[in-house]
Amino acid sequence: MIDLLWVLRDLSDHPAVYAGLIAPQLLIPPSVILQQTNSDLKLWVQRNFTFNLARFWEEGRWWTAVSPMAFHHDYDHLRANLLGQILLQGLVRERLGNIGLYVTFIGGGIYSALVDHFEGGVFHLFHWRGDKLPQPQSNPLPRWFRGSNVTSWFSSKITGFFKDVTSGARNWFRRHLRFSYGSSGGVFSLMGASFMSHMEYLLFTPNSLLTWQ
């Protein structure tokens, strides 16, 4: 269980350490606010601070693997991430030190951004996205046309063609139009580090309830 008084005391005792992780997220207004006030600035921030696979590899925008952690969709998105970060960062810093805290938080953000943009990526809930990808149809032909062997051969060819086309379109959208942002990957990384630290304590600390005998 997290001791809120300890969290606040730790935050006040190490302001410089945590400022390096919190301050960048407060400098850039959320996407919704930028859209309402300055759409041109929003497009510039979206291009330079969000992660997009094509821009990352083809345009050499290597910093966009890190910069999305400073940009959020709205204030609810920002508050949720900051709350999780503030509650967990002290536990990780105490266990891993200042450098370990930065490596865990920033490394988690980079990892989630990169893995999320490949087939089979599992961090689909970690970022707000700006895309709607087309889904391939399983079989575009009407049922009455699928009965005989001849029509089934044509059906398989046409279905394969549509799958290739829609798969190619989906991959193009994935590579060029999908972008992600938010620090949720870093927060989940802190969560995992905190969980492993607690499990280590429970399993290997003498006199704890779960210590191996």
PDB file of C-alpha atoms in Angstrom:
ATOM      1  CA  MET A   1       0.000   0.000   0.000  1.00  0.00           C
ATOM      2  CA  ILE A   2       1.299   3.462  -0.880  1.00  0.00           C
ATOM      3  CA  ASP A   3       1.831   5.901   2.001  1.00  0.00           C
ATOM      4  CA  LEU A   4       0.666   9.266   0.644  1.00  0.00           C
ATOM      5  CA  LEU A   5       2.493  11.216   3.348  1.00  0.00           C
ATOM      6  CA  TRP A   6       5.719   9.442   2.461  1.00  0.00           C
ATOM      7  CA  VAL A   7       5.120  10.201  -1.241  1.00  0.00           C
ATOM      8  CA  LEU A   8       4.674  13.932  -0.521  1.00  0.00           C
ATOM      9  CA  ARG A   9       7.675  14.013   1.801  1.00  0.00           C
ATOM     10  CA  ASP A  10       9.840  12.222  -0.756  1.00  0.00           C
ATOM     11  CA  LEU A  11       8.658  14.618  -3.475  1.00  0.00           C
ATOM     12  CA  SER A  12       9.654  17.639  -1.367  1.00  0.00           C
ATOM     13  CA  ASP A  13      13.002  16.080  -0.415  1.00  0.00           C
ATOM     14  CA  HIS A  14      14.078  15.438  -4.042  1.00  0.00           C
ATOM     15  CA  PRO A  15      12.487  18.208  -6.145  1.00  0.00           C
ATOM     16  CA  ALA A  16      15.367  18.461  -8.623  1.00  0.00           C
ATOM     17  CA  VAL A  17      15.268  14.726  -9.385  1.00  0.00           C
ATOM     18  CA  TYR A  18      11.556  14.632 -10.123  1.00  0.00           C
ATOM     19  CA  ALA A  19      11.458  17.996 -11.891  1.00  0.00           C
ATOM     20  CA  GLY A  20      13.402  16.500 -14.785  1.00  0.00           C
ATOM     21  CA  LEU A  21      10.581  14.006 -15.376  1.00  0.00           C
ATOM     22  CA  ILE A  22       7.554  16.157 -14.527  1.00  0.00           C
ATOM     23  CA  ALA A  23       8.432  19.604 -15.908  1.00  0.00           C
ATOM     24  CA  PRO A  24       8.649  18.603 -19.619  1.00  0.00           C
ATOM     25  CA  GLN A  25       5.094  17.259 -19.443  1.00  0.00           C
ATOM     26  CA  LEU A  26       3.821  20.621 -18.192  1.00  0.00           C
ATOM     27  CA  LEU A  27       5.525  22.752 -20.836  1.00  0.00           C
ATOM     28  CA  ILE A  28       3.450  21.694 -23.863  1.00  0.00           C
ATOM     29  CA  PRO A  29      -0.329  22.293 -23.801  1.00  0.00           C
ATOM     30  CA  PRO A  30      -2.420  19.174 -24.513  1.00  0.00           C
ATOM     31  CA  SER A  31      -3.549  18.426 -28.055  1.00  0.00           C
ATOM     32  CA  VAL A  32      -7.165  19.471 -27.438  1.00  0.00           C
ATOM     33  CA  ILE A  33      -6.091  22.885 -26.113  1.00  0.00           C
ATOM     34  CA  LEU A  34      -3.750  23.471 -29.047  1.00  0.00           C
ATOM     35  CA  GLN A  35      -6.533  22.602 -31.472  1.00  0.00           C
ATOM     36  CA  GLN A  36      -8.791  25.205 -29.887  1.00  0.00           C
ATOM     37  CA  THR A  37      -6.178  27.974 -29.743  1.00  0.00           C
ATOM     38  CA  ASN A  38      -3.649  27.433 -32.523  1.00  0.00           C
ATOM     39  CA  SER A  39      -4.182  24.617 -35.016  1.00  0.00           C
ATOM     40  CA  ASP A  40      -0.958  25.420 -36.885  1.00  0.00           C
ATOM     41  CA  LEU A  41       1.049  25.032 -33.691  1.00  0.00           C
ATOM     42  CA  LYS A  42      -0.770  21.771 -33.004  1.00  0.00           C
ATOM     43  CA  LEU A  43       0.313  20.414 -36.404  1.00  0.00           C
ATOM     44  CA  TRP A  44       3.908  21.474 -35.721  1.00  0.00           C
ATOM     45  CA  VAL A  45       3.892  19.813 -32.283  1.00  0.00           C
ATOM     46  CA  GLN A  46       2.223  16.729 -33.733  1.00  0.00           C
ATOM     47  CA  ARG A  47       4.944  16.428 -36.361  1.00  0.00           C
ATOM     48  CA  ASN A  48       7.861  17.023 -33.999  1.00  0.00           C
ATOM     49  CA  PHE A  49       6.707  15.586 -30.661  1.00  0.00           C
ATOM     50  CA  THR A  50       4.592  12.536 -31.537  1.00  0.00           C
ATOM     51  CA  PHE A  51       5.932   9.169 -32.651  1.00  0.00           C
ATOM     52  CA  ASN A  52       5.342   8.058 -36.228  1.00  0.00           C
ATOM     53  CA  LEU A  53       7.130   5.049 -37.673  1.00  0.00           C
ATOM     54  CA  ALA A  54       7.860   6.542 -41.105  1.00  0.00           C
ATOM     55  CA  ARG A  55       9.152   9.825 -39.701  1.00  0.00           C
ATOM     56  CA  PHE A  56      11.264   7.974 -37.155  1.00  0.00           C
ATOM     57  CA  TRP A  57      13.053   5.739 -39.687  1.00  0.00           C
ATOM     58  CA  GLU A  58      12.859   7.595 -43.001  1.00  0.00           C
ATOM     59  CA  GLU A  59      13.291  11.194 -41.807  1.00  0.00           C
ATOM     60  CA  GLY A  60      15.702  10.407 -38.994  1.00  0.00           C
ATOM     61  CA  ARG A  61      13.540  11.958 -36.295  1.00  0.00           C
ATOM     62  CA  TRP A  62      15.128   9.821 -33.578  1.00  0.00           C
ATOM     63  CA  TRP A  63      14.063  12.179 -30.773  1.00  0.00           C
ATOM     64  CA  THR A  64      10.404  11.351 -31.406  1.00  0.00           C
ATOM     65  CA  ALA A  65      10.907   8.079 -29.546  1.00  0.00           C
ATOM     66  CA  VAL A  66      11.228  10.203 -26.365  1.00  0.00           C
ATOM     67  CA  SER A  67       9.396  13.469 -27.064  1.00  0.00           C
ATOM     68  CA  PRO A  68       5.862  11.931 -27.099  1.00  0.00           C
ATOM     69  CA  MET A  69       6.158  11.511 -23.330  1.00  0.00           C
ATOM     70  CA  ALA A  70       5.904  15.303 -22.961  1.00  0.00           C
ATOM     71  CA  PHE A  71       2.706  15.631 -25.038  1.00  0.00           C
ATOM     72  CA  HIS A  72      -0.804  14.566 -23.996  1.00  0.00           C
ATOM     73  CA  HIS A  73      -4.280  14.466 -25.488  1.00  0.00           C
ATOM     74  CA  ASP A  74      -6.089  16.520 -22.833  1.00  0.00           C
ATOM     75  CA  TYR A  75      -5.760  17.500 -19.192  1.00  0.00           C
ATOM     76  CA  ASP A  76      -7.448  14.303 -17.993  1.00  0.00           C
ATOM     77  CA  HIS A  77      -4.812  12.301 -19.863  1.00  0.00           C
ATOM     78  CA  LEU A  78      -2.060  14.456 -18.342  1.00  0.00           C
ATOM     79  CA  ARG A  79      -3.450  14.284 -14.788  1.00  0.00           C
ATOM     80  CA  ALA A  80      -3.863  10.511 -14.890  1.00  0.00           C
ATOM     81  CA  ASN A  81      -0.286   9.971 -16.048  1.00  0.00           C
ATOM     82  CA  LEU A  82       1.186  12.455 -13.572  1.00  0.00           C
ATOM     83  CA  LEU A  83      -0.778  10.921 -10.691  1.00  0.00           C
ATOM     84  CA  GLY A  84       0.521   7.445 -11.463  1.00  0.00           C
ATOM     85  CA  GLN A  85       4.036   8.769 -11.941  1.00  0.00           C
ATOM     86  CA  ILE A  86       4.078  10.713  -8.654  1.00  0.00           C
ATOM     87  CA  LEU A  87       2.735   7.759  -6.677  1.00  0.00           C
ATOM     88  CA  LEU A  88       5.286   5.299  -8.067  1.00  0.00           C
ATOM     89  CA  GLN A  89       8.459   7.246  -8.823  1.00  0.00           C
ATOM     90  CA  GLY A  90       9.585   7.479  -5.188  1.00  0.00           C
ATOM     91  CA  LEU A  91       9.407   3.705  -4.726  1.00  0.00           C
ATOM     92  CA  VAL A  92      11.511   3.144  -7.834  1.00  0.00           C
ATOM     93  CA  ARG A  93      14.028   5.863  -6.945  1.00  0.00           C
ATOM     94  CA  GLU A  94      14.478   4.443  -3.460  1.00  0.00           C
ATOM     95  CA  ARG A  95      15.143   0.997  -4.890  1.00  0.00           C
ATOM     96  CA  LEU A  96      17.093   1.776  -8.080  1.00  0.00           C
ATOM     97  CA  GLY A  97      18.494   5.257  -7.455  1.00  0.00           C
ATOM     98  CA  ASN A  98      18.133   8.416  -9.511  1.00  0.00           C
ATOM     99  CA  ILE A  99      19.675   6.990 -12.672  1.00  0.00           C
ATOM    100  CA  GLY A 100      17.602   3.831 -12.378  1.00  0.00           C
ATOM    101  CA  LEU A 101      14.456   5.912 -12.062  1.00  0.00           C
ATOM    102  CA  TYR A 102      15.215   7.832 -15.265  1.00  0.00           C
ATOM    103  CA  VAL A 103      16.186   4.694 -17.157  1.00  0.00           C
ATOM    104  CA  THR A 104      12.999   2.907 -16.055  1.00  0.00           C
ATOM    105  CA  PHE A 105      10.646   5.771 -16.899  1.00  0.00           C
ATOM    106  CA  ILE A 106      12.178   6.982 -20.161  1.00  0.00           C
ATOM    107  CA  GLY A 107      13.130   3.470 -21.287  1.00  0.00           C
ATOM    108  CA  GLY A 108       9.540   2.313 -20.759  1.00  0.00           C
ATOM    109  CA  GLY A 109       8.251   5.172 -22.891  1.00  0.00           C
ATOM    110  CA  ILE A 110      10.686   4.418 -25.715  1.00  0.00           C
ATOM    111  CA  TYR A 111       9.963   0.704 -25.607  1.00  0.00           C
ATOM    112  CA  SER A 112       6.193   1.133 -25.690  1.00  0.00           C
ATOM    113  CA  ALA A 113       6.387   3.588 -28.604  1.00  0.00           C
ATOM    114  CA  LEU A 114       8.569   1.315 -30.730  1.00  0.00           C
ATOM    115  CA  VAL A 115       6.843  -1.986 -29.950  1.00  0.00           C
ATOM    116  CA  ASP A 116       3.390  -0.486 -30.437  1.00  0.00           C
ATOM    117  CA  HIS A 117       4.124   0.296 -34.084  1.00  0.00           C
ATOM    118  CA  PHE A 118       5.046  -3.205 -35.206  1.00  0.00           C
ATOM    119  CA  GLU A 119       2.726  -6.104 -35.963  1.00  0.00           C
ATOM    120  CA  GLY A 120       1.927  -7.883 -32.727  1.00  0.00           C
ATOM    121  CA  GLY A 121       2.722  -4.851 -30.554  1.00  0.00           C
ATOM    122  CA  VAL A 122       0.938  -5.193 -27.234  1.00  0.00           C
ATOM    123  CA  PHE A 123       0.879  -1.630 -25.911  1.00  0.00           C
ATOM    124  CA  HIS A 124      -2.292  -0.603 -27.720  1.00  0.00           C
ATOM    125  CA  LEU A 125      -3.766   1.113 -24.638  1.00  0.00           C
ATOM    126  CA  PHE A 126      -0.672   3.133 -23.772  1.00  0.00           C
ATOM    127  CA  HIS A 127      -1.124   6.072 -26.137  1.00  0.00           C
ATOM    128  CA  TRP A 128      -3.767   8.270 -27.663  1.00  0.00           C
ATOM    129  CA  ARG A 129      -3.791   7.811 -31.419  1.00  0.00           C
ATOM    130  CA  GLY A 130      -4.854   9.783 -34.446  1.00  0.00           C
ATOM    131  CA  ASP A 131      -5.862   7.085 -36.892  1.00  0.00           C
ATOM    132  CA  LYS A 132      -8.692   4.858 -38.036  1.00  0.00           C
ATOM    133  CA  LEU A 133      -7.357   1.882 -39.970  1.00  0.00           C
ATOM    134  CA  PRO A 134      -9.442  -0.024 -42.533  1.00  0.00           C
ATOM    135  CA  GLN A 135     -10.159  -3.643 -41.664  1.00  0.00           C
ATOM    136  CA  PRO A 136      -9.959  -6.378 -44.327  1.00  0.00           C
ATOM    137  CA  GLN A 137     -13.127  -8.225 -45.259  1.00  0.00           C
ATOM    138  CA  SER A 138     -13.092 -11.980 -44.707  1.00  0.00           C
ATOM    139  CA  ASN A 139     -14.970 -12.619 -47.957  1.00  0.00           C
ATOM    140  CA  PRO A 140     -16.417  -9.796 -50.103  1.00  0.00           C
ATOM    141  CA  LEU A 141     -18.577 -12.135 -52.236  1.00  0.00           C
ATOM    142  CA  PRO A 142     -22.282 -12.774 -51.538  1.00  0.00           C
ATOM    143  CA  ARG A 143     -23.176 -16.160 -50.049  1.00  0.00           C
ATOM    144  CA  TRP A 144     -25.113 -17.369 -53.132  1.00  0.00           C
ATOM    145  CA  PHE A 145     -21.916 -17.065 -55.203  1.00  0.00           C
ATOM    146  CA  ARG A 146     -19.818 -19.333 -52.988  1.00  0.00           C
ATOM    147  CA  GLY A 147     -21.522 -22.686 -53.644  1.00  0.00           C
ATOM    148  CA  SER A 148     -19.716 -24.593 -56.432  1.00  0.00           C
ATOM    149  CA  ASN A 149     -16.063 -25.575 -56.853  1.00  0.00           C
ATOM    150  CA  VAL A 150     -15.668 -23.089 -59.729  1.00  0.00           C
ATOM    151  CA  THR A 151     -17.057 -20.194 -57.740  1.00  0.00           C
ATOM    152  CA  SER A 152     -15.030 -21.221 -54.673  1.00  0.00           C
ATOM    153  CA  TRP A 153     -11.822 -20.972 -56.754  1.00  0.00           C
ATOM    154  CA  PHE A 154     -12.794 -17.495 -57.968  1.00  0.00           C
ATOM    155  CA  SER A 155     -13.861 -16.637 -54.445  1.00  0.00           C
ATOM    156  CA  SER A 156     -10.480 -17.591 -52.991  1.00  0.00           C
ATOM    157  CA  LYS A 157      -8.630 -15.555 -55.637  1.00  0.00           C
ATOM    158  CA  ILE A 158     -10.788 -12.471 -55.214  1.00  0.00           C
ATOM    159  CA  THR A 159     -10.720 -12.758 -51.435  1.00  0.00           C
ATOM    160  CA  GLY A 160      -6.931 -13.051 -51.529  1.00  0.00           C
ATOM    161  CA  PHE A 161      -6.718  -9.984 -53.731  1.00  0.00           C
ATOM    162  CA  PHE A 162      -8.905  -7.935 -51.377  1.00  0.00           C
ATOM    163  CA  LYS A 163      -6.878  -9.120 -48.396  1.00  0.00           C
ATOM    164  CA  ASP A 164      -3.645  -8.060 -50.089  1.00  0.00           C
ATOM    165  CA  VAL A 165      -5.060  -4.654 -50.977  1.00  0.00           C
ATOM    166  CA  THR A 166      -6.543  -3.938 -47.552  1.00  0.00           C
ATOM    167  CA  SER A 167      -3.470  -5.339 -45.787  1.00  0.00           C
ATOM    168  CA  GLY A 168      -1.237  -3.088 -47.875  1.00  0.00           C
ATOM    169  CA  ALA A 169      -3.454  -0.096 -47.144  1.00  0.00           C
ATOM    170  CA  ARG A 170      -3.451  -0.904 -43.434  1.00  0.00           C
ATOM    171  CA  ASN A 171       0.335  -1.183 -43.361  1.00  0.00           C
ATOM    172  CA  TRP A 172       0.673   2.120 -45.227  1.00  0.00           C
ATOM    173  CA  PHE A 173      -1.642   3.835 -42.742  1.00  0.00           C
ATOM    174  CA  ARG A 174       0.237   2.208 -39.875  1.00  0.00           C
ATOM    175  CA  ARG A 175       3.559   3.478 -41.152  1.00  0.00           C
ATOM    176  CA  HIS A 176       2.651   6.983 -42.359  1.00  0.00           C
ATOM    177  CA  LEU A 177      -0.504   8.222 -40.629  1.00  0.00           C
ATOM    178  CA  ARG A 178      -0.556   6.661 -37.180  1.00  0.00           C
ATOM    179  CA  PHE A 179       1.027   8.641 -34.404  1.00  0.00           C
ATOM    180  CA  SER A 180       1.145   8.184 -30.659  1.00  0.00           C
ATOM    181  CA  TYR A 181       1.892  10.312 -27.629  1.00  0.00           C
ATOM    182  CA  GLY A 182       1.673  10.258 -23.849  1.00  0.00           C
ATOM    183  CA  SER A 183       3.812   9.088 -20.944  1.00  0.00           C
ATOM    184  CA  SER A 184       1.711   6.032 -20.090  1.00  0.00           C
ATOM    185  CA  GLY A 185       4.475   3.675 -21.218  1.00  0.00           C
ATOM    186  CA  GLY A 186       6.814   5.217 -18.651  1.00  0.00           C
ATOM    187  CA  VAL A 187       4.151   5.008 -15.937  1.00  0.00           C
ATOM    188  CA  PHE A 188       3.509   1.335 -16.663  1.00  0.00           C
ATOM    189  CA  SER A 189       7.254   0.749 -16.555  1.00  0.00           C
ATOM    190  CA  LEU A 190       7.362   2.327 -13.069  1.00  0.00           C
ATOM    191  CA  MET A 191       4.433   0.128 -12.101  1.00  0.00           C
ATOM    192  CA  GLY A 192       6.274  -3.003 -13.217  1.00  0.00           C
ATOM    193  CA  ALA A 193       9.469  -1.996 -11.416  1.00  0.00           C
ATOM    194  CA  SER A 194       7.495  -1.286  -8.225  1.00  0.00           C
ATOM    195  CA  PHE A 195       5.730  -4.636  -8.437  1.00  0.00           C
ATOM    196  CA  MET A 196       8.988  -6.548  -8.915  1.00  0.00           C
ATOM    197  CA  SER A 197      10.568  -4.657  -6.013  1.00  0.00           C
ATOM    198  CA  HIS A 198       7.676  -5.604  -3.729  1.00  0.00           C
ATOM    199  CA  MET A 199       7.801  -9.231  -4.848  1.00  0.00           C
ATOM    200  CA  GLU A 200      11.536  -9.355  -4.186  1.00  0.00           C
ATOM    201  CA  TYR A 201      10.934  -8.000  -0.691  1.00  0.00           C
ATOM    202  CA  LEU A 202       8.146 -10.475   0.049  1.00  0.00           C
ATOM    203  CA  LEU A 203      10.053 -13.489  -1.267  1.00  0.00           C
ATOM    204  CA  PHE A 204      13.561 -12.867  -0.002  1.00  0.00           C
ATOM    205  CA  THR A 205      13.347 -10.581   3.051  1.00  0.00           C
ATOM    206  CA  PRO A 206      13.590 -12.487   6.371  1.00  0.00           C
ATOM    207  CA  ASN A 207      10.392 -12.606   8.443  1.00  0.00           C
ATOM    208  CA  SER A 208       8.133 -11.490   5.576  1.00  0.00           C
ATOM    209  CA  LEU A 209       4.990 -13.566   5.078  1.00  0.00           C
ATOM    210  CA  LEU A 210       6.103 -15.078   1.753  1.00  0.00           C
ATOM    211  CA  THR A 211       9.804 -15.664   2.495  1.00  0.00           C
ATOM    212  CA  TRP A 212      11.054 -18.948   1.078  1.00  0.00           C
ATOM    213  CA  GLN A 213      11.873 -21.425   3.854  1.00  0.00           C
TER     214      GLN A 213
END
